Short mmCIF file of C-alpha atoms (C1' of nucleotides) in Angstrom, two decimals:
data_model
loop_
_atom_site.label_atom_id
_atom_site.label_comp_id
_atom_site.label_asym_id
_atom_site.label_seq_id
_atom_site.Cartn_x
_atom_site.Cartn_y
_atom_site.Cartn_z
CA UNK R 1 91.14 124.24 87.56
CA UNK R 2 92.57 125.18 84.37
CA UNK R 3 95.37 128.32 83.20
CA UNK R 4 95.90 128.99 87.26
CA UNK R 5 98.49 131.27 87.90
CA UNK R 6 99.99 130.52 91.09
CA UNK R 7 100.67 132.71 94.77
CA UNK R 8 103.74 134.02 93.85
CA UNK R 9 102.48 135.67 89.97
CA UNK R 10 99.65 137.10 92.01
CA UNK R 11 101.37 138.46 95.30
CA UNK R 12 104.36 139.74 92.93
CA UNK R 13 101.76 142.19 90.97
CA UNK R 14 100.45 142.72 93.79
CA UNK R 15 104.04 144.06 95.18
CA UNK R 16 104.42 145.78 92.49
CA UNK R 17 101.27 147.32 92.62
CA UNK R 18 102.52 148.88 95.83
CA UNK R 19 105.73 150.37 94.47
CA UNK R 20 103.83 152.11 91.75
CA UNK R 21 101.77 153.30 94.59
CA UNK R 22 104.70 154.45 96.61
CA UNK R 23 106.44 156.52 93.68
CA UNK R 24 109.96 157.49 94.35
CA UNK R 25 110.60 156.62 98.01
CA UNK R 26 111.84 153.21 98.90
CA UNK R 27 109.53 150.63 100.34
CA UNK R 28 110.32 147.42 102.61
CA UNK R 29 108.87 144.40 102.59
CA UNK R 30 107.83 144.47 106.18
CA UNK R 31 105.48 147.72 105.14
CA UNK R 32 104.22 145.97 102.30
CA UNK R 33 103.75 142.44 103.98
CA UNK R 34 102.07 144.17 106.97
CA UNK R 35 99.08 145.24 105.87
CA UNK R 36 98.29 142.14 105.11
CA UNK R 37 99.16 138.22 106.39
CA UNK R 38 101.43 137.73 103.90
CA UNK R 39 104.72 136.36 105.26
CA UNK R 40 107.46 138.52 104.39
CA UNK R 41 110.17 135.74 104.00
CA UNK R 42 107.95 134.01 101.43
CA UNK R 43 107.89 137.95 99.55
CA UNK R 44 111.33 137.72 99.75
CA UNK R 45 111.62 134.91 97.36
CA UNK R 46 109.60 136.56 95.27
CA UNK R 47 111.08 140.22 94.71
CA UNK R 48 114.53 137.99 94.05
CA UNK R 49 113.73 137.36 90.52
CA UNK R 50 111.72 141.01 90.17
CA UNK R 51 115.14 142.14 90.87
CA UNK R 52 117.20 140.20 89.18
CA UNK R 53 114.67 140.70 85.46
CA UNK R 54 115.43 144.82 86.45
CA UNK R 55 112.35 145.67 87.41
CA UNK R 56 112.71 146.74 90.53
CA UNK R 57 115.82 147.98 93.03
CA UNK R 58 116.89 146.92 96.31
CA UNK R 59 118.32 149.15 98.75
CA UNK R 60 120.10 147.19 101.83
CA UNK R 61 120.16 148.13 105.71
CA UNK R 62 118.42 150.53 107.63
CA UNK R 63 116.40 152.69 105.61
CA UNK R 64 116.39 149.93 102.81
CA UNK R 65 113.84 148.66 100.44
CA UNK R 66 112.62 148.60 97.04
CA UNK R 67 111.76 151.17 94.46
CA UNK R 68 110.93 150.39 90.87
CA UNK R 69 113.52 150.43 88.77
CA UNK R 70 111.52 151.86 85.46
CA UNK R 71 108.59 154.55 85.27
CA UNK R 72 105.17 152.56 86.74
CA UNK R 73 104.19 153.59 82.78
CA UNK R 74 106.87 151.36 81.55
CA UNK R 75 106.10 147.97 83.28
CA UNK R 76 103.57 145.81 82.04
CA UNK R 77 101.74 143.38 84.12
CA UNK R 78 102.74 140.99 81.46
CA UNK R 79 106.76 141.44 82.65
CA UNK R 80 106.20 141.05 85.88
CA UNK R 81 104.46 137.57 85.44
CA UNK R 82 106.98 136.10 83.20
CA UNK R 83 109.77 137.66 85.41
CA UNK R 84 108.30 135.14 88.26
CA UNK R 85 106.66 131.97 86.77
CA UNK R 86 108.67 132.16 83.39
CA UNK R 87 107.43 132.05 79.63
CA UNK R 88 103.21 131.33 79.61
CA UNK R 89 103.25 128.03 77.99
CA UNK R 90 99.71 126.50 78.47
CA UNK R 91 100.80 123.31 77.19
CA UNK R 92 104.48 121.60 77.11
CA UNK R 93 104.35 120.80 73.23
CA UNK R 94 103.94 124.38 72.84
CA UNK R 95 107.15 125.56 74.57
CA UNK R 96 110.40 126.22 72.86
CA UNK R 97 112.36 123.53 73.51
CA UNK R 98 110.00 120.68 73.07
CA UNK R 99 111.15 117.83 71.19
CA UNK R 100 108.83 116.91 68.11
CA UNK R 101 109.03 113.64 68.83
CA UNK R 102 107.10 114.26 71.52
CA UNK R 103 104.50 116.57 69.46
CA UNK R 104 104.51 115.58 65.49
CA UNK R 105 104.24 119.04 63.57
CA UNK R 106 100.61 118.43 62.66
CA UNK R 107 99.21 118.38 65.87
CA UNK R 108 96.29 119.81 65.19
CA UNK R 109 95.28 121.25 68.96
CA UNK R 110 98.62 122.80 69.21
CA UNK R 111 97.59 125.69 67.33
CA UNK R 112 94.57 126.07 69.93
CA UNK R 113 97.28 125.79 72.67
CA UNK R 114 99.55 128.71 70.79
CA UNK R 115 97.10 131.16 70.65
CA UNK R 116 95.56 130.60 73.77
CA UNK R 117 99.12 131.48 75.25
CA UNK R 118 98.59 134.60 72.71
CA UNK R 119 95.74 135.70 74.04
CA UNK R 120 97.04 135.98 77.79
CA UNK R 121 100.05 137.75 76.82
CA UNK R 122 98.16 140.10 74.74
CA UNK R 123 95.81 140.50 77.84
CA UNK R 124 99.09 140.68 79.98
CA UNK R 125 101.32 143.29 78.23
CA UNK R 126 98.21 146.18 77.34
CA UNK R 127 98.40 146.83 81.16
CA UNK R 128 100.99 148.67 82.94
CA UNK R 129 101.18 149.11 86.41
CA UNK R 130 100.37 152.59 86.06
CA UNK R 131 96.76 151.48 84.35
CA UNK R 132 96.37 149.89 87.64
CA UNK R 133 97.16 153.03 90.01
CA UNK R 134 94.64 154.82 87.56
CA UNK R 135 91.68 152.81 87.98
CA UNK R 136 92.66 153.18 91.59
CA UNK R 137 92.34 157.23 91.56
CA UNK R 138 89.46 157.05 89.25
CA UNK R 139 87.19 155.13 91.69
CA UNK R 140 88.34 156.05 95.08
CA UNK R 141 88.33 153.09 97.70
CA UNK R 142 85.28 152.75 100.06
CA UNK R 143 87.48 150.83 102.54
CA UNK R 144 90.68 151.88 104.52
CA UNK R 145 93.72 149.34 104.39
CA UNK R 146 95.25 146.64 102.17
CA UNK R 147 93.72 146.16 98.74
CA UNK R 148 95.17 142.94 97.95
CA UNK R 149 93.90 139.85 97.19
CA UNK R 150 92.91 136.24 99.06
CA UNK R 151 95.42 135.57 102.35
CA UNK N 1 104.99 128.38 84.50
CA UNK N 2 101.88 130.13 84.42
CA UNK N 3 98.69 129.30 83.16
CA UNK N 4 99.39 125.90 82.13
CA UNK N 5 96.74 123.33 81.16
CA UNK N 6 96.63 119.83 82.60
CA UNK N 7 96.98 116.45 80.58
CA UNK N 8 93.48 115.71 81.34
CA UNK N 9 92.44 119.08 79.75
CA UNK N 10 94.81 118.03 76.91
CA UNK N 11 94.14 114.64 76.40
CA UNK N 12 90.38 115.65 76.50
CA UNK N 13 90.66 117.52 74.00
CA UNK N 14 92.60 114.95 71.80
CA UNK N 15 90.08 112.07 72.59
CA UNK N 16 87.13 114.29 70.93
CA UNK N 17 89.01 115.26 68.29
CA UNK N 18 89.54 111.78 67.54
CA UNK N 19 86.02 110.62 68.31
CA UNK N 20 85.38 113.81 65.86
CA UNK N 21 87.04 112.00 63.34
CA UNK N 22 85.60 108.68 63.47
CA UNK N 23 82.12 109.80 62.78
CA UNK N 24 79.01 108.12 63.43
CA UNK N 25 80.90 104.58 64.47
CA UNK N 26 81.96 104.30 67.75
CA UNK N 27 85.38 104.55 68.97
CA UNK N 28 86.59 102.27 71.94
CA UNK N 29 88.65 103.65 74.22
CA UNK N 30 91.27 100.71 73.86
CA UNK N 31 91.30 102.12 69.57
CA UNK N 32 91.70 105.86 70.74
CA UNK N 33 94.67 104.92 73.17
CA UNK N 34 96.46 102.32 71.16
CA UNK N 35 97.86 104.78 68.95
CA UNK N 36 99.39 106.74 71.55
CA UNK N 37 101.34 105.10 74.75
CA UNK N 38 98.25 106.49 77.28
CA UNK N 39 96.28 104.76 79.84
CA UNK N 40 93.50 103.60 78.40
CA UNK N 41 92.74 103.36 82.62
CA UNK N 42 93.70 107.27 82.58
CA UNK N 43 91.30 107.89 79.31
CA UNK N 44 88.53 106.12 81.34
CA UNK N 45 88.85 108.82 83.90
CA UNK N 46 89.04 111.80 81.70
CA UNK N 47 86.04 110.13 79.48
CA UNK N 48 83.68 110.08 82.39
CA UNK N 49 83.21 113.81 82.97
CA UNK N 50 82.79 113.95 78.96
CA UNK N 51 79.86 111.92 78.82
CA UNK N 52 78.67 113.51 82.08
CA UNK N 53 78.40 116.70 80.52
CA UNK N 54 76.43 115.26 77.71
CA UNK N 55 79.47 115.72 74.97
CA UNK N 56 79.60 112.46 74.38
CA UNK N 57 77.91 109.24 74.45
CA UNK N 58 79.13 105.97 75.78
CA UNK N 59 77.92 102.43 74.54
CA UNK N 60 78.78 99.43 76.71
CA UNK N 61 79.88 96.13 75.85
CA UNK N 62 81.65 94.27 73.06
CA UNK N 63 81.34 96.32 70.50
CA UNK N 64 80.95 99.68 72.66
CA UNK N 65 82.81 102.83 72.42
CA UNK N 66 81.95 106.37 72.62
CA UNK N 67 80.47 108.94 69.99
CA UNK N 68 80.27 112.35 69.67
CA UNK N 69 76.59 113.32 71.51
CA UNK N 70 76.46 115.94 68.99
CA UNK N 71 77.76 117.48 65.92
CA UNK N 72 81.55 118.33 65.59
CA UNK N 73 80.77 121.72 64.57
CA UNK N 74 78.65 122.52 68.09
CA UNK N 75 81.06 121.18 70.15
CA UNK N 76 83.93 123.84 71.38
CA UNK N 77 87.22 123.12 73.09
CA UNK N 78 86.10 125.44 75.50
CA UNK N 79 83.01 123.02 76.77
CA UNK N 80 85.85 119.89 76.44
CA UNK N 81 88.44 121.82 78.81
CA UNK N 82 86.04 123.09 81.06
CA UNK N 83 83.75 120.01 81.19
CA UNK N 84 87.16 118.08 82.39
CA UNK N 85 89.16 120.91 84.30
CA UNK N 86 86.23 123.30 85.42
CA UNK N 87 85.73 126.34 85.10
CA UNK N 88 88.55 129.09 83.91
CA UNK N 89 89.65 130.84 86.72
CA UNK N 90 93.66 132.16 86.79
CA UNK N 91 93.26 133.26 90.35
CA UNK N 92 90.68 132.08 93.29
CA UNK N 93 89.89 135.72 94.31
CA UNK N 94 87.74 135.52 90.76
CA UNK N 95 85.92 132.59 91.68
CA UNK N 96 82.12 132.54 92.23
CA UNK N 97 82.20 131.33 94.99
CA UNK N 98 85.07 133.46 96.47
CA UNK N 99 84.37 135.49 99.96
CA UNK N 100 84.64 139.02 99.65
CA UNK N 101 86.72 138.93 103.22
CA UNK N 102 89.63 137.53 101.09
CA UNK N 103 89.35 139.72 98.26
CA UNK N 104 88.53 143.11 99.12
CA UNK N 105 85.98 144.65 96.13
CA UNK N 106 88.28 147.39 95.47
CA UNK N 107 91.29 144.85 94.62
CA UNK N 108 92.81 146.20 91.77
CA UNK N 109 94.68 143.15 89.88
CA UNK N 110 91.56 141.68 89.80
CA UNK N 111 89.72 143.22 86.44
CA UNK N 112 93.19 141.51 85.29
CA UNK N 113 92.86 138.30 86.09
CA UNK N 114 89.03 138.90 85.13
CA UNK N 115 90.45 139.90 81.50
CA UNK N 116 92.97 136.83 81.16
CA UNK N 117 89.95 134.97 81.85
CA UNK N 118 87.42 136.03 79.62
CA UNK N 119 90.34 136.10 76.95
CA UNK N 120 90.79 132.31 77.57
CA UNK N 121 87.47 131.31 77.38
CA UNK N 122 87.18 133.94 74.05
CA UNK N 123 89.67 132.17 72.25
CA UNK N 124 88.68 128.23 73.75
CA UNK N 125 85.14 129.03 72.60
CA UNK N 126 85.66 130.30 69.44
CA UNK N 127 87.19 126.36 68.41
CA UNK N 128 84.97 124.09 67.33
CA UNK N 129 85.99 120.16 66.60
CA UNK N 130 84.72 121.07 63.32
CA UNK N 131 87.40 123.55 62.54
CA UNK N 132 90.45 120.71 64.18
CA UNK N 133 89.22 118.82 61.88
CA UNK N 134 88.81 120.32 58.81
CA UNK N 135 92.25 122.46 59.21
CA UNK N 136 93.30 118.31 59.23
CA UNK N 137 92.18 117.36 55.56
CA UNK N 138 93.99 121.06 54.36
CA UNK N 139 96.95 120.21 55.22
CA UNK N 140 97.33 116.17 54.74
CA UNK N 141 99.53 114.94 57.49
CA UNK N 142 102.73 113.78 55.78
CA UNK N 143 103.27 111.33 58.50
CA UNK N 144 100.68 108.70 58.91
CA UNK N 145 99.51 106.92 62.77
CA UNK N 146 98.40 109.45 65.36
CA UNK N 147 98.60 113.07 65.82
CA UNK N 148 98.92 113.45 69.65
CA UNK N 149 100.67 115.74 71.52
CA UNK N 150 103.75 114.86 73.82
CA UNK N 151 103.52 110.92 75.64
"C1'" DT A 1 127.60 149.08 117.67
"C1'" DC A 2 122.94 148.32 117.26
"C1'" DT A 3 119.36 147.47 114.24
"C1'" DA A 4 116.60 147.39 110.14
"C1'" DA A 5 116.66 145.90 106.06
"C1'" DT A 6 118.05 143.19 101.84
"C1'" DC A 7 120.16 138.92 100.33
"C1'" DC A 8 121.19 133.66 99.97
"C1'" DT A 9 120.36 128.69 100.66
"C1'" DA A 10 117.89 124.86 102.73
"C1'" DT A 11 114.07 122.45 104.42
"C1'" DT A 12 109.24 121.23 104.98
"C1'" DA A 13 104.13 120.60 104.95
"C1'" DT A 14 100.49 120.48 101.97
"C1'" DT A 15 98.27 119.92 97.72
"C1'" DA A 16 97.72 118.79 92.85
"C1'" DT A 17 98.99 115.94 89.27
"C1'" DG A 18 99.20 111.80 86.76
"C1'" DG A 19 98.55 107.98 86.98
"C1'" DT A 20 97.59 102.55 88.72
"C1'" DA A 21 94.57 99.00 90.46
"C1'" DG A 22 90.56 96.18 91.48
"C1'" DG A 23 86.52 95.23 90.40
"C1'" DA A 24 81.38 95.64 88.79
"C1'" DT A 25 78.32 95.97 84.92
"C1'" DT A 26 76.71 95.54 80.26
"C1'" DA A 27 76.14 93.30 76.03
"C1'" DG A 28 77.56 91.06 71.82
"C1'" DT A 29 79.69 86.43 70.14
"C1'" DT A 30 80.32 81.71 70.23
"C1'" DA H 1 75.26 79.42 79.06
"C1'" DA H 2 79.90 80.81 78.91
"C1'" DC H 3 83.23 83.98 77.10
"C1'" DT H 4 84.90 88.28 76.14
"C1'" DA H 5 85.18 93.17 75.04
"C1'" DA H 6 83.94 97.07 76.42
"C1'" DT H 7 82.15 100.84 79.59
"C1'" DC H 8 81.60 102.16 84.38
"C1'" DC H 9 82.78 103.04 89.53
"C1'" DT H 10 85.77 103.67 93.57
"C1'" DA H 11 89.83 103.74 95.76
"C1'" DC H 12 94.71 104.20 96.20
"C1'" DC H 13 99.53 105.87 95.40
"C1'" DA H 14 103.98 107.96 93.82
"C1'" DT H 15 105.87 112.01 92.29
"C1'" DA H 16 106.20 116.87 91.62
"C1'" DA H 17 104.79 121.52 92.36
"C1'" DT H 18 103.25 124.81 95.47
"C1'" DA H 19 103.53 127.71 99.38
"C1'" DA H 20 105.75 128.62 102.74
"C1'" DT H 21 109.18 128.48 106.88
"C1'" DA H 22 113.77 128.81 108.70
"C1'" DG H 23 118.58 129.94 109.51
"C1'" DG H 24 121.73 132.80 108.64
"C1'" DA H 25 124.91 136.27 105.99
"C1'" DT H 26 125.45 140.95 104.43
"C1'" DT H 27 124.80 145.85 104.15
"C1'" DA H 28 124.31 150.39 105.85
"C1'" DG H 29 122.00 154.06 108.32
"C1'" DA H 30 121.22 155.82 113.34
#
DNA sequence: TCTAATCCTATTATTATGGTAGGATTAGTT
DNA sequence: AACTAATCCTACCATAATAATAGGATTAGA
């Protein structure tokens, strides 16, 4: 199906979703893998480039984790997509280095393609992370545990 | 990269802008692909769904082609794309069809994924083959032969 | 020194993508 | 009637991306 963002977009908001939730203190990716079946080697890959964009900070050994590295007010959901699965290019001729060769400037559906990718930044960057710990106080959960999503 | 669009979504898209353009007449598929270096074996596959969704209408033999089923200017990219892809849905847990087990109701990062959504199909709706086309004879293409995007 | 944790680099199974291929059917042309 | 240009239908396949798994190195608190 069409504009699918993949595992590791979803399960990295949904990381950092739990960081915002855990304010200062570090977390570890066992405590955040555990409540749900998500393998913690395969979150691992993930946080890497989370780390490496700045967004969050590692902490090594016992007593280690992650904390995020900015106010939960100052991340947008947008950054942390684009930190993981790179620029949101719905279409190749649309990306910055494509060749025009390969897409003549008056392509007429590559303006459709361009603001498509528009609209799901826009969508992307109005939400920070603390938007989503809001919503979460505002309408308190009915069930105990994990709130994340699919496996 | 996230959200990206497949060629068949793409080269839908391209085929009824093209069919847009020729009019009443119909367009052979063997025409429509000569231009550009596709399949015309590929276009057969990404036709079929078309003219199953009533956007278009086939005409066999020598002779035959395809036709727009009904005016450019009530036909959006948005029925093309989703006609060809299905529907737009950037993460499974906000399918129809998805069991609640998987998502839990109180996952947060959903009403995002909801939101890139709806902005997708926003901006894919709002295009008509009307508008591809007449943004065409604005600006005259300087270079003559086709107008397709990459291969 | 033990252990819990982050880090780094491969490897792998599965799935989706992007086609190709073979043929059947239809219908105009000769 | 034969030929040919086209749509149709079904299956198959090679490659790449996805989604993990795995082995191990490093760090640092207890």
């Amino acid at each position: 199906m069409p504009f699918r963002l993949s595992t590791r977009g979803h399960y990295a908001v949904l990381i950092m979703y739990e960081l915002a939730r855990s304010g200062e203190s570090f977390s570890s990716l066992q405590d955040i893998s555990a409540s749900q079946r998500l393998s913690q080697r395969y979150l691992e890959q993930i946080v890497r480039p989370l780390r490496q964009a700045g967004l969050v900070q590692g902490k090594r050994g016992f007593g280690g984790g992650y904390v995020l590295a900015r106010e939960a007010s100052a991340i947008t959901v947008g950054e942390i997509v684009r930190a993981v699965e790179g620029p949101v290019v719905p279409v190749e001729c649309v990306a910055d280095g494509s060749t025009p060769e390969r897409c003549p400037d008056d392509c007429k559906a590559k303006s459709v393609w361009q603001k498509v990718g528009e609209a799901i930044d826009n969508v992307l960057d109005s939400i920070t992370l603390e938007d989503l710990v809001r919503d979460d106080i505002e309408q308190p959960a009915s069930s105990k545990g994990g709130q994340f999503c699919d496996k």
